[in-house]
Structures are given as structure tokens and as C-alpha cells.
Short mmCIF file of C-alpha atoms and ligand atoms in Angstrom, two decimals:
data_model
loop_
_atom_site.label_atom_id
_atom_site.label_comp_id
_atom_site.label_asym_id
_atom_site.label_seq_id
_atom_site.Cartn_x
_atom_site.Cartn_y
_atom_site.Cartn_z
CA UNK A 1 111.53 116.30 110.27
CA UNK A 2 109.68 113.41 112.31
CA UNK A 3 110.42 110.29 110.60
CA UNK A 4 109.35 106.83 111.59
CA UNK A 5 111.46 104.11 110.81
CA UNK A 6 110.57 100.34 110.68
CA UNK A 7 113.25 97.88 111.51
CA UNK A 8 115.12 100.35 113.02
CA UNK A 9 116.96 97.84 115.61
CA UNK A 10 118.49 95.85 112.75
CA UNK A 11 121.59 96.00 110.50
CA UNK A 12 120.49 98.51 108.05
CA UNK A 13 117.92 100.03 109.72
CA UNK A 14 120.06 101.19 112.61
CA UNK A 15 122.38 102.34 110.56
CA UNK A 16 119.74 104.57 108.04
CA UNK A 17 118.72 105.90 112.47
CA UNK A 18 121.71 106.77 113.02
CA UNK A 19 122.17 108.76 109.75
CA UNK A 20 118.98 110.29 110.01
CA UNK A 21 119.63 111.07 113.63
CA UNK A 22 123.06 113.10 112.25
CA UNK A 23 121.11 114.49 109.76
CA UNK A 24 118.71 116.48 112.34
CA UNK A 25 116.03 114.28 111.81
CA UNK A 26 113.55 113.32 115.21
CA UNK A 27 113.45 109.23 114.84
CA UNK A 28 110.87 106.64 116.24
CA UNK A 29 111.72 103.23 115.54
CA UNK A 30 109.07 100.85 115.06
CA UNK A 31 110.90 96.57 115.90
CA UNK A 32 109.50 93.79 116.89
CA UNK A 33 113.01 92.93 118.06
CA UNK A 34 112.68 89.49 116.15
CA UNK A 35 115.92 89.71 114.24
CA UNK A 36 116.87 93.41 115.67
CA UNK A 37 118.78 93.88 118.88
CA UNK A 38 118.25 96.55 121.28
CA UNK A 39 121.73 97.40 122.03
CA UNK A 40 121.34 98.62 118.01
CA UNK A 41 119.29 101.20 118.70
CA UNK A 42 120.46 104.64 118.75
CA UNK A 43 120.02 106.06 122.23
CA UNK A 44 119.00 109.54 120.56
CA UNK A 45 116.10 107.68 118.67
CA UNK A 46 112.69 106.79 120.27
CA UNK A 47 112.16 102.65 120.23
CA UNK A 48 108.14 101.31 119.67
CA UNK A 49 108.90 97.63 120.30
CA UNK A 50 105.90 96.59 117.76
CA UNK A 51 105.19 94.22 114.82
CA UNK A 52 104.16 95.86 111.67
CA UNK A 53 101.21 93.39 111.58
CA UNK A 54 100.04 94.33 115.08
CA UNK A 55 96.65 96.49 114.89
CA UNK A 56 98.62 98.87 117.78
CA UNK A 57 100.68 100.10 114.89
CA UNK A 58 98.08 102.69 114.39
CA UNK A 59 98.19 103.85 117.55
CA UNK A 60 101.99 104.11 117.59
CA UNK A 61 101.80 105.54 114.53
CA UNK A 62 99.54 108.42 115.74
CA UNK A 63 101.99 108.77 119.10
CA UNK A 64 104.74 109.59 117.07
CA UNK A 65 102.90 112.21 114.00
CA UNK A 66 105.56 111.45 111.49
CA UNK A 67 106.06 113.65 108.69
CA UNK A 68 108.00 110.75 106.68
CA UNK A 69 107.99 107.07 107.08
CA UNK A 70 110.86 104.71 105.83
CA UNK A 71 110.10 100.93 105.55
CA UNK A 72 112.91 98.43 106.49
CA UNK A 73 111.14 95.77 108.44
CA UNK A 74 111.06 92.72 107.19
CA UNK A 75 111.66 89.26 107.04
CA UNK A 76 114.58 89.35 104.86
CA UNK A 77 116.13 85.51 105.39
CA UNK A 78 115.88 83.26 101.93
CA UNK A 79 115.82 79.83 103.65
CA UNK A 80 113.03 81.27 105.96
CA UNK A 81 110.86 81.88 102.98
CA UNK A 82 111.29 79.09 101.38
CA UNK A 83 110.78 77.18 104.47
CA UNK A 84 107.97 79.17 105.66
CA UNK A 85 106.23 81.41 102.45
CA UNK A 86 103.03 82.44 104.31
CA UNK A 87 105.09 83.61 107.32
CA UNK A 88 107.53 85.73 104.83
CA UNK A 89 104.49 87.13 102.71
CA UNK A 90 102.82 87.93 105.91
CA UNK A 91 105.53 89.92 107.33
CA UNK A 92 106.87 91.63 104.19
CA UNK A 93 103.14 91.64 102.39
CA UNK A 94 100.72 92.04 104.78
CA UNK A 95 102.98 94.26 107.12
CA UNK A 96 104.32 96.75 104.38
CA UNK A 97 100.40 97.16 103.80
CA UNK A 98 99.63 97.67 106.98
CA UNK A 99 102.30 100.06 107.51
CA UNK A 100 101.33 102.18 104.78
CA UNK A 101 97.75 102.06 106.08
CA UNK A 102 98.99 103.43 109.38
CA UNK A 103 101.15 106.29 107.63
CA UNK A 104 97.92 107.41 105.52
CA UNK A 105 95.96 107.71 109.09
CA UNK A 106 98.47 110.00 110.18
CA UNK A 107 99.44 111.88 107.13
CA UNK A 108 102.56 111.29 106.00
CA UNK A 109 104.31 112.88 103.06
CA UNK A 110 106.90 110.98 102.40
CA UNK A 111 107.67 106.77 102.51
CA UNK A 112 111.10 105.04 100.81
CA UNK A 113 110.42 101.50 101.09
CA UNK A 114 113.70 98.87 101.49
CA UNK A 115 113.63 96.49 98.76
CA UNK A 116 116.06 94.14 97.37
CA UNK A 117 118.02 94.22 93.97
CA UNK A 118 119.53 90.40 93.64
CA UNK A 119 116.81 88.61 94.90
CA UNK A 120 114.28 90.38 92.94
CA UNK A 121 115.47 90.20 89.70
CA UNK A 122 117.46 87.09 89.78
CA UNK A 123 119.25 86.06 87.18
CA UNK A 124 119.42 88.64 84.50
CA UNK A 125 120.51 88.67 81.06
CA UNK A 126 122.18 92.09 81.23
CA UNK A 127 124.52 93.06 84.39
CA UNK A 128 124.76 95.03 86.18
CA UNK A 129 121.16 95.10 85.98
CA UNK A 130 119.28 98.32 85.62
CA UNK A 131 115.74 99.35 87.13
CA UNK A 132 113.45 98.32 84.22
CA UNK A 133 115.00 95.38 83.42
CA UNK A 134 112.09 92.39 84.55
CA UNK A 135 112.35 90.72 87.98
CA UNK A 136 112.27 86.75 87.61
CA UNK A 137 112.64 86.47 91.39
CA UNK A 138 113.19 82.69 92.38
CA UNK A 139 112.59 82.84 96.13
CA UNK A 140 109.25 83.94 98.18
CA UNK A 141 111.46 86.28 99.78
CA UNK A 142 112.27 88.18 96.07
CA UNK A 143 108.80 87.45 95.35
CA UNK A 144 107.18 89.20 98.29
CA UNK A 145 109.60 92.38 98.35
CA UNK A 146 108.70 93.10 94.92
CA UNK A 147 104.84 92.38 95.67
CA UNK A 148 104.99 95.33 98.48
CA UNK A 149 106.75 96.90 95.87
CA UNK A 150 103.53 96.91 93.89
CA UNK A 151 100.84 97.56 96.67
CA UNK A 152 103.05 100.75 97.40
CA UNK A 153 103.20 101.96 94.26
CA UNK A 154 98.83 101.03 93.79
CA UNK A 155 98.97 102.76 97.19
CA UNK A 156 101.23 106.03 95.95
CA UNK A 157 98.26 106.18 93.40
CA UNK A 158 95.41 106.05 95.53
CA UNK A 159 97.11 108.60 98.29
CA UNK A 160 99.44 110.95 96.64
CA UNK A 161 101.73 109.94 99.14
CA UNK A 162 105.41 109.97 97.17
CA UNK A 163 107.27 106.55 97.58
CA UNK A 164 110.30 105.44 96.60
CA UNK A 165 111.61 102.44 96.52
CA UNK A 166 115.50 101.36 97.01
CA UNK A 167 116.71 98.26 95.51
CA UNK A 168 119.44 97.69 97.70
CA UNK A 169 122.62 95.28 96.41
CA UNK A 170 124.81 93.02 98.98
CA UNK A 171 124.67 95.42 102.10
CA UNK A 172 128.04 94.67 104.28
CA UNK A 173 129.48 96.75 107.74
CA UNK A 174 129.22 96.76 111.00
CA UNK A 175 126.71 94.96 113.18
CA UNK A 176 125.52 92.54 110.21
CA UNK A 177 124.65 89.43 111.81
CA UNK A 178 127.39 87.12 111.50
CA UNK A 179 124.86 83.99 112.14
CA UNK A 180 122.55 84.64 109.66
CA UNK A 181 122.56 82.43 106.23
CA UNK A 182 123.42 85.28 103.70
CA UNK A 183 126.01 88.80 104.58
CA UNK A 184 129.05 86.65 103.58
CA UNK A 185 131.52 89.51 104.60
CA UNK A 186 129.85 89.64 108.65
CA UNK A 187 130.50 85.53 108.21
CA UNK A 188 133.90 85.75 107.51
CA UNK A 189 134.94 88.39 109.61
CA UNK A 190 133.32 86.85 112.32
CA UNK A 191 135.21 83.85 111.35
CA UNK A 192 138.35 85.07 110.34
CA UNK A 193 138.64 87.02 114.16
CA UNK A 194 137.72 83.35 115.38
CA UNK A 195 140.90 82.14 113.51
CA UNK A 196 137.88 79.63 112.41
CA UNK A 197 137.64 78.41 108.74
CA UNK A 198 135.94 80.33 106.28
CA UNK A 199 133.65 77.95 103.94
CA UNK A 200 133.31 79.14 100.07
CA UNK A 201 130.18 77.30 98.72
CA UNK A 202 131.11 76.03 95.02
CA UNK A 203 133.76 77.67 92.96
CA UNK A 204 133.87 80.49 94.80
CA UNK A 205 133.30 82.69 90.98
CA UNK A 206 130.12 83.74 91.82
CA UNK A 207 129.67 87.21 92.18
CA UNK A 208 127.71 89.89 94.18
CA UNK A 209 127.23 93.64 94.38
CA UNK A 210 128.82 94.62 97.77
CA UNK A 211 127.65 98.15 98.98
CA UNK A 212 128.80 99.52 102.07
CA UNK A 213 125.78 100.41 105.02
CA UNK A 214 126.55 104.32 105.23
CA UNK A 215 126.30 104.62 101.21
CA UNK A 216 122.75 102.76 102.02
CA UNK A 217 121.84 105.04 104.75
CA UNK A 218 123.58 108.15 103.08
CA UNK A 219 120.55 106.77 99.80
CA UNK A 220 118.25 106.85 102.13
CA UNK A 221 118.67 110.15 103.57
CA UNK A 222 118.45 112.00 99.97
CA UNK A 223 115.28 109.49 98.65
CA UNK A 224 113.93 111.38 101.99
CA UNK A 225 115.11 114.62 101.25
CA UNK A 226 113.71 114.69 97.17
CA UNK A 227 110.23 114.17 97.20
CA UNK A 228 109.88 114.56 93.78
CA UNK A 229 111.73 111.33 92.81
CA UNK A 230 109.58 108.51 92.82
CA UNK A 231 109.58 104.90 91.84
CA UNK A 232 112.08 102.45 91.74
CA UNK A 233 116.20 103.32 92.43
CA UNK A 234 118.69 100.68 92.37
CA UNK A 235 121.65 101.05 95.38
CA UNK A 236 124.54 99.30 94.57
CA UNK A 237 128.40 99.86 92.59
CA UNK A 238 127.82 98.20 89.69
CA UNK A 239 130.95 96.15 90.44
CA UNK A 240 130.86 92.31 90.85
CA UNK A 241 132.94 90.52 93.57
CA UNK A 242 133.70 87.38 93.49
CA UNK A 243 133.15 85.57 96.62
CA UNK A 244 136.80 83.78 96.39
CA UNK A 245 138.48 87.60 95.50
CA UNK A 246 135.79 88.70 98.84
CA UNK A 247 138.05 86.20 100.89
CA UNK A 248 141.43 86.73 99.72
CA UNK A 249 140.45 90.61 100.76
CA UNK A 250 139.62 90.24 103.96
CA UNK A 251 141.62 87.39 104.54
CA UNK A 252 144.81 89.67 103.68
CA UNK A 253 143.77 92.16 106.14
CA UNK A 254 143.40 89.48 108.67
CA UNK A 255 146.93 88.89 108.22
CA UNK A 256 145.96 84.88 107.22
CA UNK A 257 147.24 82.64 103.97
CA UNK A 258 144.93 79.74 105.77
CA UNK A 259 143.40 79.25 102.29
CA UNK A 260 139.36 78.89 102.37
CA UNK A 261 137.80 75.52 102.43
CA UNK A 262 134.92 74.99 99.67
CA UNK A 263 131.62 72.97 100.22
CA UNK A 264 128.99 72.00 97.49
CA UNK A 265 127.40 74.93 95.47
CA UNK A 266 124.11 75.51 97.05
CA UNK A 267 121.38 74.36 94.62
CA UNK A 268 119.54 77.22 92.09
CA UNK A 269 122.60 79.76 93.64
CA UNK A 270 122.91 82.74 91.65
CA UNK A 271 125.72 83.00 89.57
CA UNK A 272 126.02 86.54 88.54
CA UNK A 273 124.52 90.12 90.78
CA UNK A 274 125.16 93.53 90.55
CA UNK A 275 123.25 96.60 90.21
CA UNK A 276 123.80 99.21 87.79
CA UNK A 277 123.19 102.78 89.79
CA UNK A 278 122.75 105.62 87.24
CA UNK A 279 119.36 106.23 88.22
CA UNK A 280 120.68 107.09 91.66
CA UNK A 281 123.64 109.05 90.67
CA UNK A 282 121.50 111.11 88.39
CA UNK A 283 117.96 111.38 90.59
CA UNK A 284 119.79 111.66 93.48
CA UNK A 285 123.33 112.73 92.98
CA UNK A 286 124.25 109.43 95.26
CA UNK A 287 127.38 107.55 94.25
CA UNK A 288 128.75 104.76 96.82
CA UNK A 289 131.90 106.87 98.76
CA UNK A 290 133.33 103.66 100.36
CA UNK A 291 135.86 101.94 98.77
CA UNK A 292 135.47 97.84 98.70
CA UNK A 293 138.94 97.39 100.59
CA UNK A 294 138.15 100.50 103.30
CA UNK A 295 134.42 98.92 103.82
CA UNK A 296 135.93 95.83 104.29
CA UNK A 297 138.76 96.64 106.78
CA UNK A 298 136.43 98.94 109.19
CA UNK A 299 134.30 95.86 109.23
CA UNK A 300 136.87 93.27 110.08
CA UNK A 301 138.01 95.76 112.73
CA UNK A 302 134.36 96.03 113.98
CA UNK A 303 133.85 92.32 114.03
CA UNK A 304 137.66 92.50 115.65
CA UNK A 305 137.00 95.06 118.28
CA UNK A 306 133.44 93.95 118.93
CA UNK A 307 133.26 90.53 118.65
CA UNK A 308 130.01 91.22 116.04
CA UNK A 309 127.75 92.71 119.11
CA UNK A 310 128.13 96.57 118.94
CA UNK A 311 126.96 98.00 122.21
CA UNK A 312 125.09 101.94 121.41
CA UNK A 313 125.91 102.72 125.00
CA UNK A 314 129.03 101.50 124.94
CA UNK A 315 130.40 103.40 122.02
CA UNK A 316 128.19 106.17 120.75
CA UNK A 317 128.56 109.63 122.53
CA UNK A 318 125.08 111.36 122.01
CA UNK A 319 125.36 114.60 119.57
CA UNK A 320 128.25 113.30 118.10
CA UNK A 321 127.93 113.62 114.45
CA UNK A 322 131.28 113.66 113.37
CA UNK A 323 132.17 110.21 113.02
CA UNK A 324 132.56 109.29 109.57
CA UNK A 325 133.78 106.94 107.01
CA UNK A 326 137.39 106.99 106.94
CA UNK A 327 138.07 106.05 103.53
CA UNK A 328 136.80 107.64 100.16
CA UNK A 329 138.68 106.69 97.28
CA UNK A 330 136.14 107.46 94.82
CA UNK A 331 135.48 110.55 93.26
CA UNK A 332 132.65 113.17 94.39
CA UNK A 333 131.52 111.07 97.07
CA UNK A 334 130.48 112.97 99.99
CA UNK A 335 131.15 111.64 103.53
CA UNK A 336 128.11 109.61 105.03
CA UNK A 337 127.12 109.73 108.77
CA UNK A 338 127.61 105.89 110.15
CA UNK A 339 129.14 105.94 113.65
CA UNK A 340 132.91 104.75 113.33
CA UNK A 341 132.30 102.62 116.27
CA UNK A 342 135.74 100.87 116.23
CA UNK A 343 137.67 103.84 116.88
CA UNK A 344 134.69 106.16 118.16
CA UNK A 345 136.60 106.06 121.95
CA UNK A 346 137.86 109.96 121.33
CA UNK A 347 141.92 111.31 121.89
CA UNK A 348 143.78 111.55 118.73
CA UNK A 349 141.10 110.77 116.03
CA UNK A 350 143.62 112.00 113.06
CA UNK A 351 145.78 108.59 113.78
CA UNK A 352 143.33 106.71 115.19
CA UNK A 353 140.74 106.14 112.76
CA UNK A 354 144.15 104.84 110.71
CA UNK A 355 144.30 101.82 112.00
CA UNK A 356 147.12 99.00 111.05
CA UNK A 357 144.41 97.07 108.61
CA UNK A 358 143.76 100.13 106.54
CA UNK A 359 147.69 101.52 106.53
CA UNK A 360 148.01 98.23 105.25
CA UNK A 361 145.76 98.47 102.24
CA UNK A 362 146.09 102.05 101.22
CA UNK A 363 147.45 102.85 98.45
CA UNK A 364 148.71 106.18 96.23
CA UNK A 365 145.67 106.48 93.80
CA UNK A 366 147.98 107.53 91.13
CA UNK A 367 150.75 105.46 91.35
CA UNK A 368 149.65 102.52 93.25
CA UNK A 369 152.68 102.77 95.72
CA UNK A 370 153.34 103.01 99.65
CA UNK A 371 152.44 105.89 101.99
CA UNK A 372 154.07 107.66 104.44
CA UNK A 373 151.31 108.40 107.55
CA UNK A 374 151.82 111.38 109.37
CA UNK A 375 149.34 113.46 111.50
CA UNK A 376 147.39 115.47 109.32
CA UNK A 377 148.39 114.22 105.63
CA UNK A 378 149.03 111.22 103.78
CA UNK A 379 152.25 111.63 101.47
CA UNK A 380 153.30 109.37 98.49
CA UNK A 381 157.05 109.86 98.21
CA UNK A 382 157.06 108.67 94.77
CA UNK A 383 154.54 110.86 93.39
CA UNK A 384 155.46 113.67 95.93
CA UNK A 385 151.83 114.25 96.69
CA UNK A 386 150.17 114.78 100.29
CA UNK A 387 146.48 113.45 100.63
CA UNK A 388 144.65 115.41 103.48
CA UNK A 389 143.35 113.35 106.53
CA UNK A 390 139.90 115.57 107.28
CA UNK A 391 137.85 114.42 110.41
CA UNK A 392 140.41 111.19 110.71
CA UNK A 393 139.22 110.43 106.67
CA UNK A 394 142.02 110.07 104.55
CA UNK A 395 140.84 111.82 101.22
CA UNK A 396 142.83 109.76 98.73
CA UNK A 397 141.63 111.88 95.68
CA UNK A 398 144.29 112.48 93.49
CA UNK A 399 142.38 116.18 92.91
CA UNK A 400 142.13 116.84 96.71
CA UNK A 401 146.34 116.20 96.87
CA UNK A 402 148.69 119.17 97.30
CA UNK A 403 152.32 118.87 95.89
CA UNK A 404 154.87 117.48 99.08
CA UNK A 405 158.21 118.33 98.75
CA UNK A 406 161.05 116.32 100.47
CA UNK A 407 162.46 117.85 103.67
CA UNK A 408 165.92 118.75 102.71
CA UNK A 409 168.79 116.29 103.42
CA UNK A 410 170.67 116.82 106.60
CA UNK A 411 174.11 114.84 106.30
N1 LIG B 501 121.26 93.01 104.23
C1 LIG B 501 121.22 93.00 102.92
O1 LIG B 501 122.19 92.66 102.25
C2 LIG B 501 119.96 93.44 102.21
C3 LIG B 501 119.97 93.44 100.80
C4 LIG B 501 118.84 93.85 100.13
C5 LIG B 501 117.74 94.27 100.85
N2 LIG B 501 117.73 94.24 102.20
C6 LIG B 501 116.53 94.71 102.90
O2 LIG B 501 116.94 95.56 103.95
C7 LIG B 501 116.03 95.45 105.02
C8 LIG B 501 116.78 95.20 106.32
O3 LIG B 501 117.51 93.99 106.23
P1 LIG B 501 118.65 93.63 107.27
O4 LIG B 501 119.69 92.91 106.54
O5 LIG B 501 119.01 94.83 108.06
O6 LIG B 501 117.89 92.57 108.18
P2 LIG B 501 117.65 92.58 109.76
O7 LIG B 501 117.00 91.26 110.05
O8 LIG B 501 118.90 92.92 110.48
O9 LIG B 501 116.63 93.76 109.96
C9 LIG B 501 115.21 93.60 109.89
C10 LIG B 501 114.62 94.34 111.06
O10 LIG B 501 113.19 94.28 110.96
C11 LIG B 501 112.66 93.86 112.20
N3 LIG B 501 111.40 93.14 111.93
C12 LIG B 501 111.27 91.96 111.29
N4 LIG B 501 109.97 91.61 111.25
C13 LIG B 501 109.28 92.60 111.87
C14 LIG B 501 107.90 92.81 112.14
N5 LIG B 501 106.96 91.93 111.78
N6 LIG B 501 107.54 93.94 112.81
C15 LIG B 501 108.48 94.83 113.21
N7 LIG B 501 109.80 94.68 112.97
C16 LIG B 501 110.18 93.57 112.31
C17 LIG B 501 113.72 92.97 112.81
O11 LIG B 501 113.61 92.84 114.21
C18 LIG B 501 114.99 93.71 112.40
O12 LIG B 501 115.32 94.71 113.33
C19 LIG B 501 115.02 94.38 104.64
O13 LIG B 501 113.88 95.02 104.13
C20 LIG B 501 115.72 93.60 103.55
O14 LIG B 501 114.79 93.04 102.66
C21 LIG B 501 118.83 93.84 102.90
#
């Protein structure tokens, strides 16, 4: 299918390319490069350097004839909004209108719109917070994603076209801007690979919903795929983090004890964030497949191995699709398409994608103790069970284990 995807040079939006891209999909990106970096973009995808606003969109729009359109421009910075509302609404009001003005033009049967989950419905009485429960946004930025929220679904009405719309929870991985005022795990690892301080505003007990960028972009790929489902899906694992237990994680796979230094709480802060995901599970069968403590280790080794500036050219191979996420300790998840840039450089993939950071935190599933790595299998002595390693994934599901038997004593 032709898809068209806004904000396609940025952190989720290159990601949800490169899945699509995997997928079979034909991609034109539509960036006006503002917060999105080139090097991002897929090589395989087509890039329309455009804002949304711009009355060329059209135009574009018509070049590339997409079939489906998915909407993750936008000005997506807090501070910016609050500093700067009628910029934000512009860009994340105005533009999502515009865009869906364009994909009527044009035909389109399809849009899933990016939205936010936190930020829109604040703090909530119930978490993790499902879909109906009211948004009491408290930013212009909340305010304005769930406005374009609205005019799509008005819009849905008027053109038949199906939208959905993806609440999305904390999004962490590789290539989040490590510079930018929220995406506390990119600041971190950026910092922690620095051997520079890490700064916990507050207590440090707040909490957040972190979901890992291929579970996004794997959501994104099935709201594309069922056109039937409409409305409002939440994206997120229901699980709160709190920032200080967010540090001690990554800081423990940096290898540090430098304790974190705290600064004032940041004034209105949310205390409390996550999203609660059934709708997702049950409209579309998604569940998030990464693991906090995998996520977080093929991030720091990102940050590690990339310094934070992940060059396409430099470590995508074109066709490849067979780069995956290396660690699913969940259950039922099914393996989502995100580049594993860190260790993407070919030769023995089994060991490779196995780096030091996650031998380190892997654990048996049953029994909680240490592995033993070997080429194609992961075996817990204790429990005598062998995980299988499957496209340089370890599959630590204690279903997918086969019993291990010692090798026999040789005196
Ligand atoms: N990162 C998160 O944790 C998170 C959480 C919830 C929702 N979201 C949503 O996900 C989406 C992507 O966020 P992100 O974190 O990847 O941010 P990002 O800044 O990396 O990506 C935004 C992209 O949109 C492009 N863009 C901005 N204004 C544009 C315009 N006027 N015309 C064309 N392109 C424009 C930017 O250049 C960039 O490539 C946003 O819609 C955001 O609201 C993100």
C-alpha cells in the first residue's frame, strides 16, 4: 500500500517508516525537518521536505496518491507551547486540518493520527488510565493534540474516511533526541555515555508509562492494517516507572553507582501516568513485546555506539528486514520491525545482538537466576531449560524453552 507519513524524519516517525517500509508498504515522508533530521530517514522511503501548513501540501499530496495517510507531525515540545500557544495550535491544529484536507483531495482510505496519552489526560483519578476516562489536559500542547483529535473525528464524519487515533505513553529508543526537554531515558543515556550527571527533578517518585518505539510502530502498522477499528486506542504497558527506579536501570547497565543528583520539582509536574491498553490488545491484538530492561539496554547501547546521531546510511542495509528486537520477555508478543542499528554491522548476528549490557540483565523467567550464553540457545542450569535465540532474539518464554540436560561429567 502507498502510505504517506508526516513527521517521518523524527523519533517516532522514522521508526513507524521503517516498520512500514519492512512491512511492504511504499512510504513518502512528508518533514519540514524542524525537529526531524535527515540522516533519520529511511533511504528506501521517499522524503517531501514540506510543512503541513504549507498550501504545496496538496500538491505533494497528489505526487505521491496515497492509499493511507498516518499523522505524526507535530510540535510535540511542552515548554514550546506554553511559551508559544499560537505557534503549537498552528502546527498541531491548523496542520492536522490541513493534512486531512489534503488526504480527502486525493482519496485516502485510511488515516491513524499520533496523539498523546499523559499530556492529554493529565492527572487522572483512575491509573492506568483508560480511553474514556476525560482529558483535563494542563498544557497547550495536551490541549491542541486532543483538539485535532476532535476535527478528525468531525472530519471521519463528514468523509467516511476511517481514523484512528493512538494515544501514545512515554515513547523511549533509539534516535530520541537527547536535547530535547522531555524523553528522560535519551537524556540519561546520553548522559550516562558522557560519564555526565544525570539530574532527577524532585523526588524522583513520579512515574511514567515507558513504551518502547517498535511496540509504537508495530501499533501503528495494525491501526493501518484494520480499517474497521476506529476512534481512540491508548499505546502504552500499563506499568508505572518511577523516574528514580528509570535511573538506577540504566544506570546499572552503564556499569555506574555515581548516584543521581536531584533539582527542584518542576512546577504543576505530573505525579502519576500510565496508560491502560486493553483496547489495543483486544481491537488490535497489540501487546508491548519489549521488555523495560531490554528497551532500555538497546538504547543505552545506541546512545553508546552512536553517540545519539544514528546515521541511515551508515547502518541500514536496504531490503533488510530482519533486524529485530532482541528481547521479548512477555508473552504472545510478536517481533516488531525497528532496525537493530547497534549491532546491524552483519557476521555472527546469533552473539552479536547479545551484547555485554543485556547478558548482564537477563534473567531465567522462571527462576530468576543466571544464564549460560551459547550460540543458538540460552540455558538456565538451575532450571535445566534452553531458551531459543531466533534471528539473534533471545525468546525468554518459559513456554518457548525445551528441557537442557547437563553434558555428562568427564573426570
Ligand atoms: N515522544 C514521545 O514520548 C511522544 C509521546 C506521546 C505522543 N507523541 C507524539 O508523537 C509524535 C512524534 O513525536 P516525536 O517525539 O517523534 O517528536 P519529533 O520532534 O522527533 O518528531 C516530530 C516530527 O515532525 C516534524 N514536524 C514538526 N512540525 C512540522 C510541520 N509543521 N510540518 C512538517 N513536519 C513537521 C519534525 O521535523 C519531526 O520530524 C508527535 O505527534 C507527538 O505528539 C510523542
Amino acid at each position: 500500500m502507498k502510505v504517506l507519513v508526516t513527521g517521518g524524519a523524527g523519533f517516532v516517525g522514522s521508526h513507524v517508516v521503517d516498520r512500514l517500509l519492512d512491512d511492504g508498504h511504499a512510504i513518502t515522508i512528508v518533514d519540514d525537518l524542524s525537529t526531524g533530521r535527515r540522516e533519520l530517514v529511511n533511504p528506501r522511503a521517499a522524503l517531501e521536505v514540506c510543512d503541513i501548513r504549507d498550501p504545496r501540501l496538496g500538491a505533494v499530496m497528489r505526487a505521491a496518491g496515497p492509499e493511507a495517510v498516518v499523522h505524526v507531525a507535530a510540535q510535540a515540545a511542552v515548554s514550546r507551547s506554553v511559551e508559544d500557544p499560537l505557534f503549537d495550535a498552528s502546527v498541531n491544529l491548523l496542520g492536522t486540518i490541513s493534512v486531512a484536507c489534503a488526504a480527502q483531495q486525493v482519496g485516502v482510505r485510511r488515516v491513524v493520527y499520533i496523539s498523546t496519552g499523559g499530556a492529554a489526560y493529565g492527572d487522572t483519578d483512575v491509573v492506568p488510565t483508560p480511553e474514556d476516562h476525560p482529558t483535563r489536559a494542563t498544557s497547550p500542547y495536551g490541549v491542541s493534540k486532543v483538539a485535532a483529535e476532535r476535527y478528525l473525528e468531525c472530519w471521519s464524519g463528514l468523509s467516511g474516511v476511517p481514523v484512528m487515533t493512538l494515544r501514545l505513553a512515554n515513547v523511549y529508543g533509539p534516535r530520541q533526541n537527547p536535547r530535547g526537554e522531555a524523553g528522560v531515558v535519551a537524556i540519561f543515556a546520553h548522559r550516562l555515555v558522557h560519564g555526565e550527571p544525570c539530574v532527577v527533578n524532585g523526588d524522583g517518585e513520579q512515574t511514567r508509562d515507558y513504551v518502547y518505539v517498535a511496540d509504537v510502530a508495530d501499533a501503528v502498522a495494525r491501526a493501518l492494517g484494520r480499517v474497521e477499528v476506529v476512534g481512540v486506542v491508548n499505546v502504552g504497558t500499563g506499568r508505572e516507572t518511577t523516574v528514580n527506579d528509570l535511573y538506577r536501570r540504566l544506570a546499572g547497565i552503564a556499569r555506574t553507582t555515581v548516584p543521581a543528583q536531584h533539582a527542584p520539582a518542576r512546577p504543576g509536574e505530573q505525579r502519576r501516568s500510565a496508560l491502560d491498553a486493553t483496547r489495543a490488545r483486544t481491537l488490535l491484538g497489540w501487546t508491548p513485546a519489549t521488555a523495560l530492561d531490554g528497551g532500555l539496554a538497546r538504547t543505552f547501547a545506541d546512545f553508546r555506539d552512536h553517540r545519539g546521531f544514528v546515521n541511515h546510511s551508515a547502518t541500514a542495509r536496504p531490503g533488510d528486514s530482519t533486524n529485530r528486537d532482541p528481547v521479548h520477555q512477555s508473552t504472545g508478543g510478536r517481533s516488531t520491525g525497528s532496525p537493530d542499528r547497534a549491532f546491524a554491522s552483519g557476521g555472527a548476528r546469533e552473539t552479536a545482538m547479545i551484547d555485554e549490557e543485556l547478558r548482564a540483565i537477563l534473567v531465567c523467567p522462571a527462576c530468576k537466576g543466571d544464564l549460560l550464553f551459547e550460540e543458538t540457545r540460552i540455558i538456565c542450569p538451575a532450571c535445566r531449560k534452553a531458551y531459543p535465540i531466533r534471528d539473534g532474539i533471545p525468546v525468554m518464554l518459559i513456554n518457548e524453552a525445551e528441557p537442557w540436560t547437563p553434558p555428562p561429567h568427564r573426570p
